[in-house]
CSV table of C-alpha atoms and ligand atoms in Angstrom, one decimal:
chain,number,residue,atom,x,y,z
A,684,UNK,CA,15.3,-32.4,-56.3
A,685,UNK,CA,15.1,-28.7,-55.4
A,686,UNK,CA,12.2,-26.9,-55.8
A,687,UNK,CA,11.5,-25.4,-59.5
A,688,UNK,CA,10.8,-21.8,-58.5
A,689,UNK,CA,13.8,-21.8,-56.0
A,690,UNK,CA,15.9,-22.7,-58.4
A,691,UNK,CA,15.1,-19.9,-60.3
A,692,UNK,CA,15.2,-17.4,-57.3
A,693,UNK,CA,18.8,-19.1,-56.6
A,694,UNK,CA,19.6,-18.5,-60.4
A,695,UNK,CA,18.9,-15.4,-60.4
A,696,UNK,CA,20.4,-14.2,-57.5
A,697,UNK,CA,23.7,-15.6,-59.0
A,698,UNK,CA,23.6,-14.1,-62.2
A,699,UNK,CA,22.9,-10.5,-61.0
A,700,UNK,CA,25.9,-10.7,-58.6
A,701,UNK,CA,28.6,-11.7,-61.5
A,702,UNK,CA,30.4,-8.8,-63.2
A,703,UNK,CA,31.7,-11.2,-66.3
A,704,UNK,CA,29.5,-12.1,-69.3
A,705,UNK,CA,31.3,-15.8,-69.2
A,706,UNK,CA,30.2,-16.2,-65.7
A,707,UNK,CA,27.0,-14.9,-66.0
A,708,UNK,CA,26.8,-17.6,-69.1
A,709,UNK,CA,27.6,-20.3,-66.9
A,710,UNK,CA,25.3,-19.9,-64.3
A,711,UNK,CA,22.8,-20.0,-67.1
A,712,UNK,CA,23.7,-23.3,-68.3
A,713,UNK,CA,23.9,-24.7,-64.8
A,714,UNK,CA,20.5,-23.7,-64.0
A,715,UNK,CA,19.2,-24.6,-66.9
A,716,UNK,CA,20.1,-28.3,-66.8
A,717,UNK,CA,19.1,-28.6,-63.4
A,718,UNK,CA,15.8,-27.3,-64.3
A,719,UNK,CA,15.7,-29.5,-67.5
A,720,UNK,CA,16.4,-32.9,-65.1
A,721,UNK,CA,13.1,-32.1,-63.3
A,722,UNK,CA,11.6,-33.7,-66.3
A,723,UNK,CA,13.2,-37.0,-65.4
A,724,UNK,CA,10.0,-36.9,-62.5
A,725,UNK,CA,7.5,-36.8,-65.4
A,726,UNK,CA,7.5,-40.7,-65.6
A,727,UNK,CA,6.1,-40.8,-62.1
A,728,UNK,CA,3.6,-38.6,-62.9
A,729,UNK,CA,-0.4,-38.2,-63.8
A,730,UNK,CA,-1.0,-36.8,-67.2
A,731,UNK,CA,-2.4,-33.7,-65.1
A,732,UNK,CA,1.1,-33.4,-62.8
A,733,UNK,CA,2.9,-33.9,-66.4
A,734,UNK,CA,1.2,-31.2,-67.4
A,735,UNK,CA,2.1,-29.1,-64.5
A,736,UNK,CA,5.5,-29.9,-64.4
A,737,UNK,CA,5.9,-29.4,-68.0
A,738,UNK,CA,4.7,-25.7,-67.9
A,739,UNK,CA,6.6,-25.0,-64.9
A,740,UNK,CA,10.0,-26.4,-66.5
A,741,UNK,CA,9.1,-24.2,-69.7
A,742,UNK,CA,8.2,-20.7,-67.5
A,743,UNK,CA,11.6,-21.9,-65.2
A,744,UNK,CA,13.6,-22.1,-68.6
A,745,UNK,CA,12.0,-18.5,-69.6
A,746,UNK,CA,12.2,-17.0,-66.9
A,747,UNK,CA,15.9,-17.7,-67.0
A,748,UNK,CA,16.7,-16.9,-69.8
A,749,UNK,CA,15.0,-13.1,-70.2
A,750,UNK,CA,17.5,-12.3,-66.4
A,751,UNK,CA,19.9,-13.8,-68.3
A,752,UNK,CA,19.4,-11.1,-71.1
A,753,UNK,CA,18.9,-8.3,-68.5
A,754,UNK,CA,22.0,-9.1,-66.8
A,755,UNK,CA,23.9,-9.2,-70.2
A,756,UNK,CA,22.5,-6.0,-71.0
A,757,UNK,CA,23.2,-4.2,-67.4
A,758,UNK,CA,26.7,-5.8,-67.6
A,759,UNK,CA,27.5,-4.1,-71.2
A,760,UNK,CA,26.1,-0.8,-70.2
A,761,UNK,CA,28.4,-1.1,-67.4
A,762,UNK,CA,31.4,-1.2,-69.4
A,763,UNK,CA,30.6,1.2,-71.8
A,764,UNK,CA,30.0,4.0,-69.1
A,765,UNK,CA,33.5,3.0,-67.9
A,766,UNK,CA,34.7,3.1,-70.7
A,767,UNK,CA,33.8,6.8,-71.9
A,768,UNK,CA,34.4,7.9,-68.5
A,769,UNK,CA,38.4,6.1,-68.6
A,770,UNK,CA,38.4,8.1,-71.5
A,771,UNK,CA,37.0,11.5,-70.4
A,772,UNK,CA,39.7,11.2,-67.6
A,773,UNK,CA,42.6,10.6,-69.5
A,774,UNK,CA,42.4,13.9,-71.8
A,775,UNK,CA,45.8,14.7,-70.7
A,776,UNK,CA,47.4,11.2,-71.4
A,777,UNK,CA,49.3,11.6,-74.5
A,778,UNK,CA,47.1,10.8,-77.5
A,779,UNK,CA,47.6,7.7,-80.2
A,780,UNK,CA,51.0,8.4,-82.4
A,781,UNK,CA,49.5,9.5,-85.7
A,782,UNK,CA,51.8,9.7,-89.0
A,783,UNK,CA,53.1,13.3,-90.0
A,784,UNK,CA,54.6,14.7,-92.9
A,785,UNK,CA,58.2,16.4,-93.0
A,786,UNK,CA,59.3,19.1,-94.5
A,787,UNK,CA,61.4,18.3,-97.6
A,788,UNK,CA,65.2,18.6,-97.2
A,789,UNK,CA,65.3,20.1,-100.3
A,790,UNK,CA,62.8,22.5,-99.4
A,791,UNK,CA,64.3,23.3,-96.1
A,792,UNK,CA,67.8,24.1,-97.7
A,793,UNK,CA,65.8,25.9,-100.7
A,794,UNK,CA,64.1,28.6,-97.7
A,795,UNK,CA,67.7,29.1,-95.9
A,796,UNK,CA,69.1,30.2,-98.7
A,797,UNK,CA,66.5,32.4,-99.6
A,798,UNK,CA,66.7,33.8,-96.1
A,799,UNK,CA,70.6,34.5,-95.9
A,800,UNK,CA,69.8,35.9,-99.6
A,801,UNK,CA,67.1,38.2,-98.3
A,802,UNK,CA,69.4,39.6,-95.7
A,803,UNK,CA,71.7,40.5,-98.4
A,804,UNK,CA,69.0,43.0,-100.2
A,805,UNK,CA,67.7,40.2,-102.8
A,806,UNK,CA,64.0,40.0,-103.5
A,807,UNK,CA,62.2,36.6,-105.0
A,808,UNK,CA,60.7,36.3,-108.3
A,809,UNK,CA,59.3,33.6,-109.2
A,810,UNK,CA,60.0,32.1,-113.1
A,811,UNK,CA,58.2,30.0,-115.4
A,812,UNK,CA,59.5,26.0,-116.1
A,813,UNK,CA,57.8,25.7,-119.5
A,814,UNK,CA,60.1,28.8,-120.8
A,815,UNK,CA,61.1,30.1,-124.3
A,816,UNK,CA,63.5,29.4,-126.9
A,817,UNK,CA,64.4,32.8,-126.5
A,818,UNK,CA,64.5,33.2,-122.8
A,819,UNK,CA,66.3,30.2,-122.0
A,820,UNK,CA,69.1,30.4,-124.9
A,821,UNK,CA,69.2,33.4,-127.5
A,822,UNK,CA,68.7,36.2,-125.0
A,823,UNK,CA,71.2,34.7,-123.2
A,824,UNK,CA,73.9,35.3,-125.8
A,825,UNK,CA,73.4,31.5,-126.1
A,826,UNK,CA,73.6,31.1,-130.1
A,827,UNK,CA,72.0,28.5,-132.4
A,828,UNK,CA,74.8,26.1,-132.6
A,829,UNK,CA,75.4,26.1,-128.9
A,830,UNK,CA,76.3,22.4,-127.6
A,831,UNK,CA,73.5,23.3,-124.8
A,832,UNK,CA,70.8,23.6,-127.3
A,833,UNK,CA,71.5,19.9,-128.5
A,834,UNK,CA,68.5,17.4,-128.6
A,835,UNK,CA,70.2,15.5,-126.3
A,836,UNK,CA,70.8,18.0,-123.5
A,837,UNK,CA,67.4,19.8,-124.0
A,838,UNK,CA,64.0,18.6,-123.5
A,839,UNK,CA,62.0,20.2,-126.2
A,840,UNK,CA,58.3,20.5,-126.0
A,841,UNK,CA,57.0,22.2,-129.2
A,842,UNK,CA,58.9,24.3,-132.0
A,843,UNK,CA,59.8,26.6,-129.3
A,844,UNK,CA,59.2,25.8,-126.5
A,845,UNK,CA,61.0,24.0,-123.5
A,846,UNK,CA,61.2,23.2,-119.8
A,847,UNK,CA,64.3,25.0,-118.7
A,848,UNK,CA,67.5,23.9,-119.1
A,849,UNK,CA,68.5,26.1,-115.7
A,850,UNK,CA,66.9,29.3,-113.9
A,851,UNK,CA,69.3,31.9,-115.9
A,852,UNK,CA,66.2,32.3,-118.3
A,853,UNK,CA,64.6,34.4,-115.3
A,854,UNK,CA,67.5,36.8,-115.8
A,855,UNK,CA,65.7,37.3,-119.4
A,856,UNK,CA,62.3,37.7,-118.4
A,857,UNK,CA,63.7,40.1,-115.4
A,858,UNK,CA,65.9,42.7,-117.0
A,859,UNK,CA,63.4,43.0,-120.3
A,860,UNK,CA,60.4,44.0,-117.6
A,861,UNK,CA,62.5,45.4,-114.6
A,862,UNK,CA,63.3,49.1,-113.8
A,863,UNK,CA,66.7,49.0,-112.9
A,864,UNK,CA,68.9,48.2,-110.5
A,865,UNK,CA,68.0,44.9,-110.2
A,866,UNK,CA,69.0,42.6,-107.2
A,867,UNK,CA,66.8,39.5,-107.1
A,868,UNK,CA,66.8,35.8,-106.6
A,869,UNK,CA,64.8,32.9,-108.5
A,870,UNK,CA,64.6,29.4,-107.2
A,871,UNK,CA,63.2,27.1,-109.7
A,872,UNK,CA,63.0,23.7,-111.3
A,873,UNK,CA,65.2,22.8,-114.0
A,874,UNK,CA,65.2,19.7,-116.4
A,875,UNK,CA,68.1,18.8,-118.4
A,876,UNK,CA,68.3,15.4,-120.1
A,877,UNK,CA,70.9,13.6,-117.7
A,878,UNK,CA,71.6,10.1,-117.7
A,879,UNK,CA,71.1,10.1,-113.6
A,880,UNK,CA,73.8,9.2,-111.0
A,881,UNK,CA,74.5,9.5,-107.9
A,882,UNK,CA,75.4,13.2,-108.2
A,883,UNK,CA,73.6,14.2,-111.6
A,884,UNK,CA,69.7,14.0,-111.8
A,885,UNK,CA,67.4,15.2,-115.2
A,886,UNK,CA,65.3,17.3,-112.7
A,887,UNK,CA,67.0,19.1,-110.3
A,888,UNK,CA,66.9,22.7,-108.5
A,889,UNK,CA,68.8,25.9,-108.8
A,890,UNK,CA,68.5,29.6,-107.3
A,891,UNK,CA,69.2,32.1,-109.7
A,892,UNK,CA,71.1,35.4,-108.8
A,893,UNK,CA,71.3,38.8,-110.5
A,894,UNK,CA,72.3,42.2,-109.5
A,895,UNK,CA,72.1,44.8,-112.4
A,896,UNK,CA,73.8,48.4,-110.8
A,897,UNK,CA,76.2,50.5,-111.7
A,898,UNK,CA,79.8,50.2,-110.9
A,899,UNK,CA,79.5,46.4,-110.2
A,900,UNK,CA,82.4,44.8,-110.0
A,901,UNK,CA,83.8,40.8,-109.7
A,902,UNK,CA,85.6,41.5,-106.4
A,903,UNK,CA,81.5,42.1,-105.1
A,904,UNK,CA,80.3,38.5,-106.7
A,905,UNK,CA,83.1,37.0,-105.3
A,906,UNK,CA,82.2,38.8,-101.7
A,907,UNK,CA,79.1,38.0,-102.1
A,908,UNK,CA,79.4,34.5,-102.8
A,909,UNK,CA,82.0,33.8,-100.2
A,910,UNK,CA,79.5,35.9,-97.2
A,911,UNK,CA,76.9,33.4,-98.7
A,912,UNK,CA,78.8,30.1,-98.0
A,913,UNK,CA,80.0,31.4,-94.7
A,914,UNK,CA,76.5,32.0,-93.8
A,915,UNK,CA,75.4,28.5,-94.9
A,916,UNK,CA,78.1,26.4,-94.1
A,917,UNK,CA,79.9,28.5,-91.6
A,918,UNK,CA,84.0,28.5,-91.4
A,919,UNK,CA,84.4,27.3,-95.1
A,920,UNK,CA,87.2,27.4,-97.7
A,921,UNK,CA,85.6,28.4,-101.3
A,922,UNK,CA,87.3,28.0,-104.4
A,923,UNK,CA,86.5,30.5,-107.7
A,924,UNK,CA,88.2,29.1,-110.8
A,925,UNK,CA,87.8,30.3,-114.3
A,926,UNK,CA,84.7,28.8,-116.5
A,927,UNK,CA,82.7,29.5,-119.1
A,928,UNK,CA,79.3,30.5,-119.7
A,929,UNK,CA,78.0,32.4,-122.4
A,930,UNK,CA,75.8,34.9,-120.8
A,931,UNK,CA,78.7,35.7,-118.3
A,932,UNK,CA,82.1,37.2,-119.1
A,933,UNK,CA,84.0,36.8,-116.8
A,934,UNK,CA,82.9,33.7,-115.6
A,935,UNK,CA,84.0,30.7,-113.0
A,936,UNK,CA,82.5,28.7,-110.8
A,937,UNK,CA,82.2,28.1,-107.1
A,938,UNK,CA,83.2,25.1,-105.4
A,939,UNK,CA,83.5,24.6,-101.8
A,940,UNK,CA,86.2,22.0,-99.8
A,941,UNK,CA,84.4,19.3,-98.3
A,942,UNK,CA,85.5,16.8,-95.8
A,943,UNK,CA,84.8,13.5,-97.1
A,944,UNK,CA,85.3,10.3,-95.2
A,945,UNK,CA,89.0,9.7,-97.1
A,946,UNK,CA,89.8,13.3,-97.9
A,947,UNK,CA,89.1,16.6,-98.2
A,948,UNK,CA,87.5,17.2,-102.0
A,949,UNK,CA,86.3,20.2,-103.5
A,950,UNK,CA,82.5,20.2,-104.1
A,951,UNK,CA,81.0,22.4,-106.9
A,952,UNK,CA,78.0,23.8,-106.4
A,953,UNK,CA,77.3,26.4,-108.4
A,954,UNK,CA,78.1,28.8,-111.6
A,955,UNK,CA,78.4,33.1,-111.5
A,956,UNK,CA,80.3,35.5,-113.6
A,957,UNK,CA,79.6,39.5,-114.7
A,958,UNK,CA,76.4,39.7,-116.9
A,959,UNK,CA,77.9,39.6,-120.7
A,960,UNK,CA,77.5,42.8,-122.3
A,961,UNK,CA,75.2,41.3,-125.4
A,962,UNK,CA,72.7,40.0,-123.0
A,963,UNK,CA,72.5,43.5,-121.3
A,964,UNK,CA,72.0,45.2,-124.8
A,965,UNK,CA,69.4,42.6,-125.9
A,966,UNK,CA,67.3,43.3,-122.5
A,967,UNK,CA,67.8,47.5,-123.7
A,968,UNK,CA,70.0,47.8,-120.7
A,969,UNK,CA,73.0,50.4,-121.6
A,970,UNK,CA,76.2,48.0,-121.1
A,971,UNK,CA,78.9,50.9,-120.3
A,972,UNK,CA,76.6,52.7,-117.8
A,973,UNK,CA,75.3,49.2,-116.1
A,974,UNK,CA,77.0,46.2,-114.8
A,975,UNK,CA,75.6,43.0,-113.6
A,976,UNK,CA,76.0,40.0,-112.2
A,977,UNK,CA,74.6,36.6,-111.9
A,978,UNK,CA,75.1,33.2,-110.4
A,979,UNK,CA,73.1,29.9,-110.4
A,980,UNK,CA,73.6,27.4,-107.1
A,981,UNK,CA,72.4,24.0,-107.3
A,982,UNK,CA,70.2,23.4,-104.8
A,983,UNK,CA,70.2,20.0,-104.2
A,984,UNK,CA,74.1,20.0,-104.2
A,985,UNK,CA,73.7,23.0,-100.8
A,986,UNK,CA,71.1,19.7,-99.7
A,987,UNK,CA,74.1,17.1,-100.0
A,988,UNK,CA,76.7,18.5,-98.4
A,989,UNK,CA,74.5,20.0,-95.3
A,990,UNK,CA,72.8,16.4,-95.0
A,991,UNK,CA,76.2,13.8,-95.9
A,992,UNK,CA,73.7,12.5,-98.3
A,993,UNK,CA,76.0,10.6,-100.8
A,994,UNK,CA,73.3,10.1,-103.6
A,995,UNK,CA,70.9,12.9,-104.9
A,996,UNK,CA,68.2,10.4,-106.4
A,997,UNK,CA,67.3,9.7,-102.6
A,998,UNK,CA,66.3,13.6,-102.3
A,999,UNK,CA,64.3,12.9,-105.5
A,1000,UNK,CA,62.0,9.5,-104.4
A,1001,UNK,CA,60.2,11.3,-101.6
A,1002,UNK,CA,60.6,8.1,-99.6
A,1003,UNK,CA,59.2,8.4,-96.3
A,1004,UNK,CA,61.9,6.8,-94.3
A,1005,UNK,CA,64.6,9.2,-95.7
A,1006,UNK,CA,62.7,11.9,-94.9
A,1007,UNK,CA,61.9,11.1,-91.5
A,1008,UNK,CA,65.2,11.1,-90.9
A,1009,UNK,CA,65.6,15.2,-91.0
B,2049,FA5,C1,74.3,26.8,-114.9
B,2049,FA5,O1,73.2,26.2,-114.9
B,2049,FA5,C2,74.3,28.3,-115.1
B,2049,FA5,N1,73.0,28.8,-115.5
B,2049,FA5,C3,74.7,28.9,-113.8
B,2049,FA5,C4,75.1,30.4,-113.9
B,2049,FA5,C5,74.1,31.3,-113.6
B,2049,FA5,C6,76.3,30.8,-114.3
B,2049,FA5,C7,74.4,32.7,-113.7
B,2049,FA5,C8,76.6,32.1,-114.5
B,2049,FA5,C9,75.7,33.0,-114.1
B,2049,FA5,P1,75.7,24.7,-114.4
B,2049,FA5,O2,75.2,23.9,-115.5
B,2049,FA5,O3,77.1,24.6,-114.0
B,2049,FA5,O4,75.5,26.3,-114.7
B,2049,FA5,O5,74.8,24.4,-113.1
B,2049,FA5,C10,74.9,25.2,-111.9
B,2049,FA5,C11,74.8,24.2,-110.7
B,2049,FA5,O6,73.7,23.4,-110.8
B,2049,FA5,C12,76.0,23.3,-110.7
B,2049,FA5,O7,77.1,23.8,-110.0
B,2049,FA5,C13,75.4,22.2,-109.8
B,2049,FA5,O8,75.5,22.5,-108.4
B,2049,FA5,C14,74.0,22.1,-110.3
B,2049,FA5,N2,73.8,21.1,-111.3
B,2049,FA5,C15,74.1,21.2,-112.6
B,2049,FA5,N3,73.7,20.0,-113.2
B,2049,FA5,C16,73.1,19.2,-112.3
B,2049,FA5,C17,72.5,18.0,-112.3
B,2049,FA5,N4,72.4,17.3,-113.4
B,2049,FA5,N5,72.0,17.5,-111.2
B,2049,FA5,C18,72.1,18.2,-110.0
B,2049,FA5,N6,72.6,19.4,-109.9
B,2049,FA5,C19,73.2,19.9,-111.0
């Protein structure tokens, strides 16, 4: 049987030269049985050698057991330090991935069109969603028993009051509190009571055009129309065929031809025509010495055919994963 205190000294020695905490924990147990089987001498012992042994077991077992919570402690600051300075060195590894938002699709279309527009000589204005009666339809040579005012295309918030049914209403609110010539652009929310599909949803997004000057012709909407989808789409074929909106006379609307998968289709995307006369006199504007005109784009139509997206309700979700993919 080795000496008590030697086994200590030997215990000790061990512990401090291990760099692991499970090593270091079983030298500890080692030493401590060893010292523990000393106790198997006590039967061949006086009661005052039993004594002795017994307190020199017990100060062998402390005395362990406090290097065995030095070493533990020595061995954690250890890793800590090397730790913080791993960490100090590698300032120029690249840091942990963290999750970042996109820009919107439709938000990225919405600003490129505003741009190409502001190129042209168009300013912004912005327009109100929760818009008038007035605004939205009468001033807009839109009368009473209009099919657009129906209940069931129109959601009506109070007597009369409404969220827009599209951004024309700006044209209202622009030429009553404008000096003339006007030449701006609105982009804007609009809500119409859809029953949604892939290509029709109840909220959607429109820019609004109107240029109030004198001697303003058609053949200038149509240029201007056409330089617009150049600019957007680049080498396209666009298509003006007659239509009819109140507040426009003449009026047609704008389609583009877009290559599908099968064939080539033609892809509306928006409405235009020369301001009608009424809605210049009921803004106070003098309809044989100024001419305007207008056109309203859907936005998230421009947003389809830029992105292939097949299905405008995805634009509308705000799921991550579709938008991570622009
Ligand atoms: C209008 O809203 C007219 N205010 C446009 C206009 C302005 C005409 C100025 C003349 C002068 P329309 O309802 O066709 O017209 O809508 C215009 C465009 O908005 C459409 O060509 C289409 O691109 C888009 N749009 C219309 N309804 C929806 C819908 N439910 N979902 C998504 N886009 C739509």
């Amino acid at each position: 049987m080795k000496d008590i205190k030697k086994l200590v000294d030997e215990c000790c020695e061990l512990m401090s030269s291990k760099k692991e905490i499970n090593e270091v924990s079983r030298v500890r147990s080692r030493y401590l049985d060893e010292v523990t089987s000393s106790l198997k001498l006590m039967k061949d012992l006086d009661s005052a050698g039993k004594k002795k042994l017994g307190s020199e077991v017990n100060f062998a077992k402390k005395a362990i057991l406090k290097h065995y919570q030095d070493v533990l402690e020595s061995i954690k600051n250890k890793k800590t330090s090397n730790l913080s300075k791993m960490h100090s060195k590698s300032k120029f590894l690249p840091a942990a991935k963290v999750a970042s938002g996109k820009m919107h699709p439709l938000e990225r279309v919405k600003r490129e069109a505003i741009g190409i527009f502001k190129t042209m000589g168009f300013s912004v204005v912005d327009g109100s969603e929760i818009e008038s009666e007035s605004n939205n339809f009468s001033l807009l040579n839109i009368p009473k028993d209009h099919p657009a005012r129906d209940e069931t295309d129109t959601f009506w918030i109070s007597g009369d009051s409404l969220l827009r049914t599209h951004t024309s209403s700006v044209q209202s609110r622009i030429m009553q509190s404008n000096d003339l010539p006007i030449r701006v652009i609105c982009p804007g929310r609009v809500y119409r009571r859809e029953n949604d599909d892939s290509t029709h949803a109840s909220v959607f997004h429109q820019i609004e055009g109107l240029l109030v000057d004198e001697d303003i012709k058609f053949s200038d909407l149509k240029g201007l129309l056409a330089e617009f989808c150049k600019e957007f789409f680049g080498e396209v074929t666009v298509r003006f065929r007659p239509d009819y909106f109140p507040f426009t006379e003449p009026s047609a609307e704008v389609a583009i031809a877009y290559k599908g998968k099968k064939n080539e289709n033609w892809i509306e995307i928006g409405g235009c025509g020369m301001v009608h006369p009424n809605v210049l006199q009921m803004a106070g504007i003098d309809p044989l010495k100024w001419k305007g005109l207008a056109f309203g784009m859907g936005v998230d139509r421009l947003t389809m055919l830029r992105h292939d997206i097949r299905d405008i309700r995805l634009l509308l979700e705000g799921g991550s994963r579709f938008i991570e993919q622009f």
